[in-house]
Coordinates of C-alpha atoms in Angstrom, one line a residue:
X8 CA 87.7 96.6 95.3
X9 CA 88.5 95.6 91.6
X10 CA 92.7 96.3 91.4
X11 CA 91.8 97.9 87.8
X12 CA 89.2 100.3 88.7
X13 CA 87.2 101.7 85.5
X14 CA 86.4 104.9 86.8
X15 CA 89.8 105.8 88.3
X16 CA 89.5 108.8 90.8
X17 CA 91.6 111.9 89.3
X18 CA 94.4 111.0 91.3
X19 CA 95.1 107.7 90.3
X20 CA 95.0 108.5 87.4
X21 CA 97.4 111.2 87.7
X22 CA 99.5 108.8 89.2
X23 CA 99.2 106.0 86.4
X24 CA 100.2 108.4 83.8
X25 CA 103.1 109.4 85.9
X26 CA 104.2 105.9 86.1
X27 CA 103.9 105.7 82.3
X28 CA 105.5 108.2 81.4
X29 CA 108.4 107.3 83.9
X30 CA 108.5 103.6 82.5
X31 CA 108.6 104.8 78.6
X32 CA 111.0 107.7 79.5
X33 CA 113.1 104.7 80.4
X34 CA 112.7 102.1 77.6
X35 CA 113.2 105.4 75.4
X36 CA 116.9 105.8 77.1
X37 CA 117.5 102.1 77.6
X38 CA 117.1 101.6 73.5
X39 CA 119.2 105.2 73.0
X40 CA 122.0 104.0 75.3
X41 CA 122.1 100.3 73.2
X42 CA 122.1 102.0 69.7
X43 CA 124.6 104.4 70.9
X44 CA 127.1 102.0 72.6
X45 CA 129.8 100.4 69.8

């Protein structure tokens, strides 16, 4: 079973764009909170 599958099942992928959107919600505030500190 390949770890990348190419024909995710609805939930994974589901779950992939979860953890996307989680991880880039997080660089978003990471780069916020470094502009906005003095």
């Amino acid at each position: 079973m390949p770890v990348l599958d190419p024909n995710p099942q609805n939930g994974q992928k589901k779950l992939l764009t979860i953890l996307g959107v989680m991880l880039l919600v997080t660089v978003v505030i990471g780069v916020i909170a470094t502009i906005a500190s003095p």
